[in-house]
Amino acid sequence: MSKPLKDNICEERLFSTIFRTYSKDLYDFLYYKFGSKFNPQDKMQEAFVKLWENCAKVPQHKAKSFLFTTANNMMINAYAHQKVVWRHEQIKPKYSTNINPEFILEEKQYKARLERAIAKLTEAQRVAFLMNRVEGKRFKEIAQLLDISTKAVEKRIYGALKKLRKDIEEL
C-alpha cells in the first residue's frame, strides 16, 4: 500500500521543497562542525541523493533527521579515513634507496675505476688487500695463510690503500 501523496517524498515537488528548506541549514551544520576540509557541499548533496534513494522508506516528518544524520556520518567517515591516510603518511619506509638512472651510472663508473685501480696494485698488495677487505680476514689470519709476518701484511694493505686513494680521489 503506497503512502498518501502528502507524505510521499518521492514526489518531485515535495522533494524539491525539502531540498530548498534544508540544504542551506545542512551545509552550514557540516561546515561549522567539520570545516571545509572534507567538502561539506559534496556531503550535503550526497545526503540528498541518499534521501532520494530511500524516499519510499523515509516519511516526510523524518526527512530532516535522516539528512542530518546521513551527512554527519559521511563527514565522520571522511574524517576517519583521513586519519588513516595521515597515519600512513607519517610512517617512514624502512628502506629507502637513492636508485635512479644517474646513481646507477655513477655506481658503474666508480666500480670500473676501482677495478682498474685494484688491477694496478702489485700482486702481493692485491692479494693481502682483497683477503682483508673482501673476505674479511684479519691481519693475523692473512699472515698465517701467506706465511709472512703480521707487519708485512699491514705494510702491503696500507700500501694498497695509499695507491688506491691516489688513483681514486673519492675512495
CSV table of C-alpha atoms in Angstrom, one decimal:
chain,number,residue,atom,x,y,z
A,1,MET,CA,0.0,0.0,0.0
A,2,SER,CA,1.5,3.4,-1.0
A,3,LYS,CA,1.7,6.3,1.3
A,4,PRO,CA,-0.7,9.2,1.0
A,5,LEU,CA,0.5,11.9,-1.5
A,6,LYS,CA,1.2,14.5,1.1
A,7,ASP,CA,3.7,12.1,2.9
A,8,ASN,CA,5.4,10.6,-0.1
A,9,ILE,CA,8.7,12.5,-0.5
A,10,CYS,CA,9.3,10.6,-3.7
A,11,GLU,CA,7.1,13.1,-5.4
A,12,GLU,CA,9.4,15.6,-7.1
A,13,ARG,CA,7.7,18.8,-5.9
A,14,LEU,CA,7.8,17.7,-2.2
A,15,PHE,CA,11.4,16.6,-2.6
A,16,SER,CA,12.4,20.0,-4.1
A,17,THR,CA,10.7,21.8,-1.2
A,18,ILE,CA,12.6,19.7,1.3
A,19,PHE,CA,15.8,20.5,-0.6
A,20,ARG,CA,15.2,24.2,-0.6
A,21,THR,CA,14.2,24.1,3.1
A,22,TYR,CA,17.1,22.1,4.5
A,23,SER,CA,20.0,22.4,2.1
A,24,LYS,CA,21.5,25.6,3.4
A,25,ASP,CA,21.0,24.6,7.1
A,26,LEU,CA,22.6,21.2,6.4
A,27,TYR,CA,25.5,22.8,4.6
A,28,ASP,CA,26.0,25.3,7.4
A,29,PHE,CA,25.8,22.5,10.0
A,30,LEU,CA,28.5,20.5,8.2
A,31,TYR,CA,30.7,23.5,7.6
A,32,TYR,CA,30.6,24.7,11.2
A,33,LYS,CA,31.1,21.2,12.6
A,34,PHE,CA,33.9,19.9,10.3
A,35,GLY,CA,35.2,22.9,8.3
A,36,SER,CA,35.8,23.0,4.6
A,37,LYS,CA,38.5,20.3,4.5
A,38,PHE,CA,36.1,17.4,3.9
A,39,ASN,CA,33.9,19.3,1.4
A,40,PRO,CA,30.6,19.8,3.2
A,41,GLN,CA,28.9,20.8,-0.1
A,42,ASP,CA,29.5,17.3,-1.5
A,43,LYS,CA,28.4,15.6,1.6
A,44,MET,CA,25.2,17.7,1.7
A,45,GLN,CA,24.4,16.7,-1.9
A,46,GLU,CA,25.3,13.1,-1.2
A,47,ALA,CA,22.9,13.1,1.8
A,48,PHE,CA,20.1,14.3,-0.5
A,49,VAL,CA,20.9,11.6,-3.0
A,50,LYS,CA,20.6,9.0,-0.2
A,51,LEU,CA,17.3,10.6,0.8
A,52,TRP,CA,16.1,10.3,-2.8
A,53,GLU,CA,17.2,6.6,-3.0
A,54,ASN,CA,15.3,5.9,0.3
A,55,CYS,CA,12.4,8.2,-0.4
A,56,ALA,CA,9.8,5.4,-0.1
A,57,LYS,CA,11.1,4.4,3.3
A,58,VAL,CA,11.5,7.9,4.9
A,59,PRO,CA,8.4,9.7,6.0
A,60,GLN,CA,8.3,13.5,5.4
A,61,HIS,CA,8.5,14.3,9.1
A,62,LYS,CA,11.7,12.4,9.4
A,63,ALA,CA,13.4,13.7,6.3
A,64,LYS,CA,15.4,16.4,8.2
A,65,SER,CA,16.6,14.0,10.8
A,66,PHE,CA,17.6,11.5,8.0
A,67,LEU,CA,19.5,14.2,6.1
A,68,PHE,CA,21.4,15.5,9.1
A,69,THR,CA,22.3,12.0,10.4
A,70,THR,CA,23.4,10.7,7.0
A,71,ALA,CA,25.5,13.8,6.2
A,72,ASN,CA,27.1,13.8,9.7
A,73,ASN,CA,28.0,10.1,9.3
A,74,MET,CA,29.5,10.8,5.9
A,75,MET,CA,31.7,13.5,7.3
A,76,ILE,CA,32.7,11.3,10.3
A,77,ASN,CA,33.7,8.6,7.8
A,78,ALA,CA,35.7,11.0,5.7
A,79,TYR,CA,37.5,12.3,8.8
A,80,ALA,CA,38.3,8.7,10.0
A,81,HIS,CA,39.6,7.9,6.5
A,82,GLN,CA,41.8,11.0,6.5
A,83,LYS,CA,43.2,10.0,9.9
A,84,VAL,CA,44.3,6.7,8.4
A,85,VAL,CA,45.9,8.5,5.5
A,86,TRP,CA,47.7,10.9,7.8
A,87,ARG,CA,49.0,8.0,9.9
A,88,HIS,CA,50.3,6.2,6.9
A,89,GLU,CA,51.9,9.4,5.6
A,90,GLN,CA,53.9,9.7,8.8
A,91,ILE,CA,55.3,6.2,8.6
A,92,LYS,CA,58.7,6.3,7.1
A,93,PRO,CA,59.6,3.5,4.8
A,94,LYS,CA,62.1,1.1,6.4
A,95,TYR,CA,64.3,1.0,3.4
A,96,SER,CA,64.7,3.9,1.1
A,97,THR,CA,67.0,4.0,-1.9
A,98,ASN,CA,68.6,6.6,-4.0
A,99,ILE,CA,68.4,4.4,-7.0
A,100,ASN,CA,67.8,6.5,-10.1
A,101,PRO,CA,69.5,6.2,-13.6
A,102,GLU,CA,72.1,8.8,-12.7
A,103,PHE,CA,73.0,6.9,-9.5
A,104,ILE,CA,73.3,3.6,-11.3
A,105,LEU,CA,75.6,5.1,-13.9
A,106,GLU,CA,77.8,6.7,-11.3
A,107,GLU,CA,78.0,3.4,-9.4
A,108,LYS,CA,79.0,1.5,-12.6
A,109,GLN,CA,81.7,4.1,-13.4
A,110,TYR,CA,83.0,4.0,-9.8
A,111,LYS,CA,83.1,0.2,-9.8
A,112,ALA,CA,85.1,0.2,-13.1
A,113,ARG,CA,87.6,2.8,-11.7
A,114,LEU,CA,88.0,0.7,-8.6
A,115,GLU,CA,88.6,-2.5,-10.5
A,116,ARG,CA,91.2,-0.8,-12.7
A,117,ALA,CA,92.9,0.7,-9.6
A,118,ILE,CA,93.0,-2.7,-7.9
A,119,ALA,CA,94.4,-4.3,-11.1
A,120,LYS,CA,97.3,-1.8,-10.9
A,121,LEU,CA,98.4,-3.0,-7.4
A,122,THR,CA,101.3,-5.4,-7.1
A,123,GLU,CA,100.2,-9.0,-6.7
A,124,ALA,CA,101.3,-9.1,-3.0
A,125,GLN,CA,99.3,-5.9,-2.2
A,126,ARG,CA,96.3,-7.1,-4.2
A,127,VAL,CA,96.2,-10.5,-2.5
A,128,ALA,CA,96.5,-9.0,1.0
A,129,PHE,CA,94.1,-6.2,0.3
A,130,LEU,CA,91.4,-8.5,-1.1
A,131,MET,CA,91.7,-11.1,1.6
A,132,ASN,CA,91.3,-8.3,4.2
A,133,ARG,CA,88.6,-6.1,2.6
A,134,VAL,CA,86.6,-8.7,0.5
A,135,GLU,CA,86.9,-11.9,2.5
A,136,GLY,CA,87.1,-10.1,5.9
A,137,LYS,CA,90.1,-11.9,7.2
A,138,ARG,CA,92.2,-10.3,9.9
A,139,PHE,CA,95.9,-9.4,9.5
A,140,LYS,CA,97.0,-12.4,11.6
A,141,GLU,CA,95.0,-14.9,9.5
A,142,ILE,CA,96.4,-13.4,6.3
A,143,ALA,CA,99.9,-13.7,7.7
A,144,GLN,CA,99.4,-17.3,8.5
A,145,LEU,CA,97.9,-18.1,5.1
A,146,LEU,CA,100.7,-16.3,3.2
A,147,ASP,CA,103.4,-17.4,5.6
A,148,ILE,CA,104.6,-13.9,6.3
A,149,SER,CA,104.7,-11.7,9.4
A,150,THR,CA,101.7,-9.6,10.5
A,151,LYS,CA,103.8,-6.4,10.0
A,152,ALA,CA,104.3,-7.4,6.3
A,153,VAL,CA,100.6,-7.8,5.9
A,154,GLU,CA,100.0,-4.4,7.4
A,155,LYS,CA,102.6,-2.9,5.1
A,156,ARG,CA,101.0,-4.5,2.0
A,157,ILE,CA,97.5,-3.4,2.9
A,158,TYR,CA,98.4,0.1,3.8
A,159,GLY,CA,100.5,0.4,0.7
A,160,ALA,CA,97.5,-0.8,-1.4
A,161,LEU,CA,95.2,1.7,0.3
A,162,LYS,CA,97.6,4.5,-0.4
A,163,LYS,CA,97.8,3.6,-4.1
A,164,LEU,CA,94.0,3.3,-4.3
A,165,ARG,CA,93.4,6.7,-2.7
A,166,LYS,CA,95.8,8.2,-5.2
A,167,ASP,CA,94.1,6.5,-8.2
A,168,ILE,CA,90.6,7.2,-7.0
A,169,GLU,CA,90.1,10.5,-5.3
A,170,GLU,CA,86.6,9.7,-3.9
A,171,LEU,CA,87.6,6.5,-2.1
